[in-house]
Coordinates of C-alpha atoms in Angstrom, one line a residue:
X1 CA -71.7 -151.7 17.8
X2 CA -75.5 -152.4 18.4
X3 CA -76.2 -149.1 17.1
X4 CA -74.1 -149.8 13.7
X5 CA -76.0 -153.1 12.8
X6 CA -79.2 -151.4 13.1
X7 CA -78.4 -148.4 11.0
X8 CA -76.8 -151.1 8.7
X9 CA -79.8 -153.5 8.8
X10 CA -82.1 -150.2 8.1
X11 CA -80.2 -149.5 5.3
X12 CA -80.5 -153.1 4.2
X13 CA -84.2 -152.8 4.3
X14 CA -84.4 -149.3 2.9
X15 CA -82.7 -151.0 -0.4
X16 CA -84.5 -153.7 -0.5
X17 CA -87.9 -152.0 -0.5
X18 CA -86.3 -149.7 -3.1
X19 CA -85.2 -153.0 -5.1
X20 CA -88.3 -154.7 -4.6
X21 CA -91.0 -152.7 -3.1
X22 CA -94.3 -151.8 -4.0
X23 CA -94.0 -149.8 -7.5
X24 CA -90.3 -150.9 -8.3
X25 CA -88.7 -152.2 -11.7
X26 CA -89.1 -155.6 -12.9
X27 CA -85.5 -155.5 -14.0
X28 CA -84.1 -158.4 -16.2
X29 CA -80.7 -159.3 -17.3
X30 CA -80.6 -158.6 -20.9
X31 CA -77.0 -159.3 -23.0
X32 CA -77.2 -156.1 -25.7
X33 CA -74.3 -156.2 -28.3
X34 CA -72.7 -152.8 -28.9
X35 CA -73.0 -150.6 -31.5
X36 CA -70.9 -151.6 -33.9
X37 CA -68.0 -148.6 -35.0
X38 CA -67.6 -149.6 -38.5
X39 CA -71.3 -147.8 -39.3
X40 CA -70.9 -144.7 -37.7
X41 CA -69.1 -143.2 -40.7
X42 CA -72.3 -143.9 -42.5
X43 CA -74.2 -142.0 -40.3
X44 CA -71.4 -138.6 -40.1
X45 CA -73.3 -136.2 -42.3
X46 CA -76.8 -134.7 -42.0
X47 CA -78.6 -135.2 -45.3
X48 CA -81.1 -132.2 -45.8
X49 CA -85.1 -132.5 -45.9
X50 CA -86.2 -132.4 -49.5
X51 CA -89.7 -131.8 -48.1
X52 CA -92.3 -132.2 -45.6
X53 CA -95.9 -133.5 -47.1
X54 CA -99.2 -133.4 -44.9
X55 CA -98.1 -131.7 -41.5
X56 CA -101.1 -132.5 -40.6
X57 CA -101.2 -135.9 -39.9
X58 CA -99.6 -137.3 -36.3
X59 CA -98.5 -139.8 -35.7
X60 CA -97.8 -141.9 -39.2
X61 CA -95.9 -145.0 -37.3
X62 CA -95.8 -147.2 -41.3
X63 CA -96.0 -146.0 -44.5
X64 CA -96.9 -149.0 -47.2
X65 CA -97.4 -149.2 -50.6
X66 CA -100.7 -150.5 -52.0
X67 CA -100.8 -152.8 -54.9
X68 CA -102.9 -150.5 -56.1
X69 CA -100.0 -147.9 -56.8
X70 CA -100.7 -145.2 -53.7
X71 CA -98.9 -145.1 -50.2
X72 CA -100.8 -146.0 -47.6
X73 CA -100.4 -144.3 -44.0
X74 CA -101.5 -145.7 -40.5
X75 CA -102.1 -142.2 -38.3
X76 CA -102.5 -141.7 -34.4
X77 CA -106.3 -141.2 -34.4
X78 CA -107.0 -144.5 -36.5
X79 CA -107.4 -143.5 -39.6
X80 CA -106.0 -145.3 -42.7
X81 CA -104.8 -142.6 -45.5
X82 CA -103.8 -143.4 -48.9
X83 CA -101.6 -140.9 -51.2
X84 CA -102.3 -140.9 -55.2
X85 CA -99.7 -140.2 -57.7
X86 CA -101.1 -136.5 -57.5
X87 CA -100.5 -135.7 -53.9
X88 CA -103.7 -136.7 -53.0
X89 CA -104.8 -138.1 -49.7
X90 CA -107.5 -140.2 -49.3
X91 CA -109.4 -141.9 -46.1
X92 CA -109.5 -145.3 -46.9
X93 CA -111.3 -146.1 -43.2
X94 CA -110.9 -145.8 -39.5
X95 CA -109.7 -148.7 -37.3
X96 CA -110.8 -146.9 -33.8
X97 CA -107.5 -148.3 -32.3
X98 CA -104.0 -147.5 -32.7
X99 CA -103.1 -148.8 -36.2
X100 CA -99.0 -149.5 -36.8
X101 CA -98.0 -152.4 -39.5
X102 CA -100.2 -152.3 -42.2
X103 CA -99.5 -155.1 -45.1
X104 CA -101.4 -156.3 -48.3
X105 CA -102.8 -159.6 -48.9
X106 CA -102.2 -161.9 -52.3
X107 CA -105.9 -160.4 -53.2
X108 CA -105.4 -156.4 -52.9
X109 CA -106.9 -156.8 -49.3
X110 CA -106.1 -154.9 -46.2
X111 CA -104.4 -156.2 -43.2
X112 CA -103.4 -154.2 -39.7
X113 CA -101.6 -154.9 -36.8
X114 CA -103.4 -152.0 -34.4
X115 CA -101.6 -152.1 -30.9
X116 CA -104.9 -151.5 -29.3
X117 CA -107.5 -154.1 -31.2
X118 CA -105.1 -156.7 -32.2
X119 CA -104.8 -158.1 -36.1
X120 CA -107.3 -156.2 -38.5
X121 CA -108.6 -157.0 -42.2
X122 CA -110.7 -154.5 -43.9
X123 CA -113.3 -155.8 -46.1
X124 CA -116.2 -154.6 -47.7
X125 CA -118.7 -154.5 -44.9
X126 CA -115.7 -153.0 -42.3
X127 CA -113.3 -154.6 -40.1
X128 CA -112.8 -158.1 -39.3
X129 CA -111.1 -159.2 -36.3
X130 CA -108.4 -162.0 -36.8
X131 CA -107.2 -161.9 -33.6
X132 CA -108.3 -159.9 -30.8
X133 CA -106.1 -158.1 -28.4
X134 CA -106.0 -158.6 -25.1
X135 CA -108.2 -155.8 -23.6
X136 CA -110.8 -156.8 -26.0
X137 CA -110.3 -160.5 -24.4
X138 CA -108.1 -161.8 -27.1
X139 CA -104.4 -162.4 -27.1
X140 CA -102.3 -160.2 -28.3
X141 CA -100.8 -157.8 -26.3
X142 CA -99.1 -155.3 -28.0
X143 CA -99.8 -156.3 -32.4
X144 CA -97.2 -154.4 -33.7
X145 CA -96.1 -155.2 -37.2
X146 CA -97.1 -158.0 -40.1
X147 CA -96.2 -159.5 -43.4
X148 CA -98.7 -161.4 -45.2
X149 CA -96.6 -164.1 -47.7
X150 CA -97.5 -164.9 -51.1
X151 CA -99.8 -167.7 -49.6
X152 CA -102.0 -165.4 -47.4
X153 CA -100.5 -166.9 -44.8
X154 CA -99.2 -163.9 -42.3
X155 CA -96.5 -163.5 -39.7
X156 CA -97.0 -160.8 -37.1
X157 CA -95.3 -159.5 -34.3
X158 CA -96.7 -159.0 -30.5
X159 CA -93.8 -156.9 -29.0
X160 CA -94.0 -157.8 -25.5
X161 CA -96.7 -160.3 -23.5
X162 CA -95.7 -157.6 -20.7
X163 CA -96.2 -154.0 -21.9
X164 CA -98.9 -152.8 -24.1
X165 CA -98.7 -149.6 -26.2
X166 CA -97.5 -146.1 -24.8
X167 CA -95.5 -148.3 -21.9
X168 CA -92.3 -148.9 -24.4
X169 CA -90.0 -146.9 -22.2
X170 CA -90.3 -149.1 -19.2
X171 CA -90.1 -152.5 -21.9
X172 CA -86.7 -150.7 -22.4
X173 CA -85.9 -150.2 -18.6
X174 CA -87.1 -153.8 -17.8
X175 CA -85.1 -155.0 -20.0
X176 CA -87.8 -158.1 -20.6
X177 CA -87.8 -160.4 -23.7
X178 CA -91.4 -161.8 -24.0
X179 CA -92.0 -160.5 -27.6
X180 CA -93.4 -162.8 -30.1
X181 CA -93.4 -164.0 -33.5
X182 CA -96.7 -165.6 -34.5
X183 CA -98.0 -166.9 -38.0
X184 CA -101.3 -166.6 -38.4
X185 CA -103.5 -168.9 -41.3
X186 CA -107.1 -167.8 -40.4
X187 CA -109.2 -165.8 -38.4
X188 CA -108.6 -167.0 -34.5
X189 CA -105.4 -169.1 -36.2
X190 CA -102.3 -168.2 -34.5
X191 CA -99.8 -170.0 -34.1
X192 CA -96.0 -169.2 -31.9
X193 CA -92.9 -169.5 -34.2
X194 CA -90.5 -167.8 -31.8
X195 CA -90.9 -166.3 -28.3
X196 CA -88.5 -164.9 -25.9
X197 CA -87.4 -161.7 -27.6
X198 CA -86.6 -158.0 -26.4
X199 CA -89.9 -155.8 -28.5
X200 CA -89.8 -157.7 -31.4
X201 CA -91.0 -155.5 -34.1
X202 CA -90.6 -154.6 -37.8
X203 CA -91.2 -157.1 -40.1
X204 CA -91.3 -157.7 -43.9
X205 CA -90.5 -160.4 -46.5
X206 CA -89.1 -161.1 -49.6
X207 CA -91.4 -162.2 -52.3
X208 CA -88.8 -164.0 -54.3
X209 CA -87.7 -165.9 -51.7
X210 CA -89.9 -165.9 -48.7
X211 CA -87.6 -165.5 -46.5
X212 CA -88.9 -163.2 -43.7
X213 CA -86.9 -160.4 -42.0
X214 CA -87.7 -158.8 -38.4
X215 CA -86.4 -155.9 -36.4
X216 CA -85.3 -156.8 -32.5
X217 CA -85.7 -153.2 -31.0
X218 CA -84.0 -153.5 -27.6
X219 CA -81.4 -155.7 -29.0
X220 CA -80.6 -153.9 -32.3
X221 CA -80.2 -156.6 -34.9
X222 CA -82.3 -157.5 -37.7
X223 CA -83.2 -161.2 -38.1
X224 CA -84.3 -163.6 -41.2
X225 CA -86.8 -166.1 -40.6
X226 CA -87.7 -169.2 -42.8
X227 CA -91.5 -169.7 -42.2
X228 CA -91.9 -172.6 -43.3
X229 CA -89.4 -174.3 -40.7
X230 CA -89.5 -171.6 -38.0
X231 CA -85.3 -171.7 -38.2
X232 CA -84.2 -167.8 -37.3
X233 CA -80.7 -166.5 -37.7
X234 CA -79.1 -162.8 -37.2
X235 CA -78.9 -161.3 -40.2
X236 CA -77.3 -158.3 -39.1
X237 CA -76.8 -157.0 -35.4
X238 CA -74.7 -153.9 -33.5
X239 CA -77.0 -151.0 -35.4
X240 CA -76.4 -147.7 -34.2
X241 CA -80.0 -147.0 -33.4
X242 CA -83.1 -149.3 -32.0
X243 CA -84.9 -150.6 -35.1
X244 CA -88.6 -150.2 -35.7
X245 CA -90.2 -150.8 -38.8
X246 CA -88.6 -152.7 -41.5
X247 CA -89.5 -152.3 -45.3
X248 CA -87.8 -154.6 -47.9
X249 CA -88.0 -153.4 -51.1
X250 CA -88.2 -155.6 -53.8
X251 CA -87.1 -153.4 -56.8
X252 CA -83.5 -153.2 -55.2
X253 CA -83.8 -156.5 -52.9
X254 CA -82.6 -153.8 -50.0
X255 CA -84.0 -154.2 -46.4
X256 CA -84.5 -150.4 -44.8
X257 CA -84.7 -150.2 -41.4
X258 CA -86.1 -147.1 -39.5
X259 CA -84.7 -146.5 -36.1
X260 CA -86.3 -144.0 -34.1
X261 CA -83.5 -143.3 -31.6
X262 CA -79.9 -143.7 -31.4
X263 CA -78.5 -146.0 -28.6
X264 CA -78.4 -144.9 -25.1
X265 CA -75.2 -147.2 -24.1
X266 CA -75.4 -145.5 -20.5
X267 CA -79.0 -147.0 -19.8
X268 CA -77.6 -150.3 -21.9
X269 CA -74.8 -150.7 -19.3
X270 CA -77.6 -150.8 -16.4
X271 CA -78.9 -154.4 -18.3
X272 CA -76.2 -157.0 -16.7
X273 CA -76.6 -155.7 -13.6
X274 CA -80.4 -156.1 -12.6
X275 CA -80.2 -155.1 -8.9
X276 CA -78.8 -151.4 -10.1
X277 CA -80.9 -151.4 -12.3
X278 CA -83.5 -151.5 -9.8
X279 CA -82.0 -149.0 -7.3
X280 CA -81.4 -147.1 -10.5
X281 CA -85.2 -146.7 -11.5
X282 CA -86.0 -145.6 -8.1
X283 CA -84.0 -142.9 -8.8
X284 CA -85.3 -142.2 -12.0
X285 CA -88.4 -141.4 -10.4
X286 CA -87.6 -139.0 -8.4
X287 CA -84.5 -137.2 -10.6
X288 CA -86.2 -138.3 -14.0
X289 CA -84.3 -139.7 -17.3
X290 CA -80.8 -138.8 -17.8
X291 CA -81.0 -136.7 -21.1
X292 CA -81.5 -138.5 -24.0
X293 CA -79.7 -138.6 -27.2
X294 CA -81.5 -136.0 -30.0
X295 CA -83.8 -138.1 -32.1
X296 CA -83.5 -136.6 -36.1
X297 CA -84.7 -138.9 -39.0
X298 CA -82.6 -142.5 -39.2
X299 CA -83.0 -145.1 -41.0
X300 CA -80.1 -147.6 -42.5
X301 CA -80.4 -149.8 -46.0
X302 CA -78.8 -153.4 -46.0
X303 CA -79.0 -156.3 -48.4
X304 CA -79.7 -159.5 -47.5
X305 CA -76.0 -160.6 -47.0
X306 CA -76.8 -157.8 -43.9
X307 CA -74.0 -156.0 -45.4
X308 CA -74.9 -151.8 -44.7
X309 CA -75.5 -150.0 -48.4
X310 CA -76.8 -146.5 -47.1
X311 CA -77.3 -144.5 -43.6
X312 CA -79.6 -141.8 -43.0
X313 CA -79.4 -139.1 -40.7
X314 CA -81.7 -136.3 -41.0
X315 CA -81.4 -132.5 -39.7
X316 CA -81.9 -132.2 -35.4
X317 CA -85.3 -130.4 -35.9
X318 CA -86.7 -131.3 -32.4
X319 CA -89.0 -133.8 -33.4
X320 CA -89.3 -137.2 -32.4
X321 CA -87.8 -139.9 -34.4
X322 CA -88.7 -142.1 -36.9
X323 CA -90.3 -145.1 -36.9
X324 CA -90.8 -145.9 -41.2
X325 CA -88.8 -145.6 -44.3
X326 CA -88.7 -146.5 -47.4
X327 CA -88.1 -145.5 -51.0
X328 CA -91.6 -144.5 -53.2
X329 CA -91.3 -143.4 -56.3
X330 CA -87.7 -142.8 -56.1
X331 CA -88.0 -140.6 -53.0
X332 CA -86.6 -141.4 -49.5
X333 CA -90.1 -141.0 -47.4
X334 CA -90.2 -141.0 -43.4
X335 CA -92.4 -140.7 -40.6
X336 CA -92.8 -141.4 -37.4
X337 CA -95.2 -143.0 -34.1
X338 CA -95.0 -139.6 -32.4
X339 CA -94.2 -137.2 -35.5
X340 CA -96.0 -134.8 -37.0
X341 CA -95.5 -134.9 -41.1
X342 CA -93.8 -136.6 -43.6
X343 CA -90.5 -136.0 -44.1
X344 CA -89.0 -137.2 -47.2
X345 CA -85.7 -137.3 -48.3
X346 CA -83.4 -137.6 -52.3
X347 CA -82.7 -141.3 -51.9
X348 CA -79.0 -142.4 -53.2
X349 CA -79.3 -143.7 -56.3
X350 CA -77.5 -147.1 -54.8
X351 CA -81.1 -147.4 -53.0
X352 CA -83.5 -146.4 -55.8
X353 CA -85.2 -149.2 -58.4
X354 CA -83.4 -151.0 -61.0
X355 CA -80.0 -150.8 -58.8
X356 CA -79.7 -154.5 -57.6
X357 CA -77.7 -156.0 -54.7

């Protein structure tokens, strides 16, 4: 009998050190709801690659049209390219960071969320720092995505207060909800609207009624945000993939949504039960990642009812997924964080300008 409650208390220790040891999982209960069945019809059939532009270029996490009338691209080495009418591509300047969100101000001017410098506006003599990011002694931790309103005032996203950029993947695993939604008036001027949330990401606003919609990656659901009263409400939740950027487009009032990956519900299940989702990572570690789902172009269209119009499913070419799209110039253009290219796409004619709500 002695001889069983040792092997049992050894055991008890063995998990516990696996649980909670040195280089274990910070795991968190996190309530994820499904995917929801009535969109998966809109997601059935692959729609075929009209063409892929500037092969190139890695890494183009947002795509964002310029008041000036080009598309604007944030790439993996820093550099900020803009695309004429022609084809085109022009260097526009180099943040030296990791630039994702990229939004215009009410005067033509450049703004950047870069996950490495923090919250960036380009003017004539170079880049100003808003707000730093944290390695560079500021506060942001990961400055992922931004919307600046009609008043120059601008609400950004810091994904996680836990994980910087590249360390996504174990976000996911933790299941952690420290994400941020911050509006900034001025350099150094931040202040915290809504906290508490699983990578909050994407983000864009309507114009007309500045009301201000954000992506919730680990969650999948889309909020809208009043700024001026800080209230938040789900839009639209149960999406089939885990949203990343967010693009609304005005000439259709449709919200497009890029979602890099489809759902992994066998991870998912892990996030009510944060002690096996411990032991789980543990083994992880030493068996790696179950296999994950293929990752082909997606992206989903909803109006601001957050009722679906359109689902996009591109051809399984191998590639990672993507993390923009939106319609340009009546074209369906895509890219992604860790992509090579831009893939664009016919866009439906329910999705193209001059088609309302």
């Amino acid at each position: 009998m002695r001889i069983v409650l040792l092997v049992l208390a050894g055991l008890m220790v063995a998990a516990g050190l696996a649980a909670y040891g040195p280089g274990s999982l910070d795991a968190m209960r996190m309530d994820v709801p499904p995917a929801n069945p009535q969109l998966d019809a809109l997601f059935e059939a692959s729609q075929p690659v009209s063409r892929t532009e500037s092969p190139h270029f890695h890494g183009a996490e947002d795509l964002e049209p310029g008041p000036d009338g080009r598309l604007y691209a944030s790439l993996a080495d820093g550099r900020i390219m803009a695309r004429d009418a022609d084809g085109a591509w022009t260097q526009i300047a180099n943040t030296e960071g990791r630039p994702l969100g990229l939004s215009f101000g009410p005067d033509g001017s450049l703004f950047v969320a870069d996950a490495l410098r923090g919250l960036l506006h380009l003017t004539a003599d170079g880049w100003e720092v808003w707000i730093a990011s944290a390695q560079d002694g500021g506060e942001l931790v990961f400055a992922d995505d931004l919307t600046v309103l009609a008043d120059g005032r601008i609400i950004l996203t810091d994904a996680s207060l836990r994980h910087g950029y590249g360390a996504h993947l174990t976000s996911f695993l933790e299941g952690e909800q420290t994400g941020r939604i911050l509006l900034v008036t001025g350099p150094g001027e931040m202040t915290e609207l809504v906290g508490g949330l699983a990578f909050i990401n994407g983000v864009d606003h309507d114009p007309m009624t500045g009301l201000v919609y954000i992506n919730e990656t680990w969650t999948a659901r889309i909020w809208q945000l009043d700024p001026d009263t800080g209230d938040i409400d789900i839009l639209m939740e149960g999406l089939p993939g885990y949203p990343d950027n967010l693009e609304f487009d005005s000439d259709t009032g449709l919200i497009w949504v890029a979602m890099p990956s489809p759902r992994a519900a066998d991870l998912e299940a892990l996030h009510s039960r944060p002690l096996v989702k411990r032991l789980a990572w543990r083994w992880l570690q030493v068996a790696g990642l179950p296999p994950l789902p293929e990752t082909p172009a997606m992206a989903i269209a909803v109006d601001t009812d957050g009722q679906p119009v359109f689902g996009l499913t591109g051809p399984s070419d191998g590639a990672e997924g993507t993390t923009t799209a939106l319609v340009w110039r009546g074209e369906l253009w895509t890219a992604g964080l860790a992509r090579d290219g831009i893939t664009v796409f016919e866009a439906p004619e329910t999705t193209r300008a001059g088609v309302g709500n």
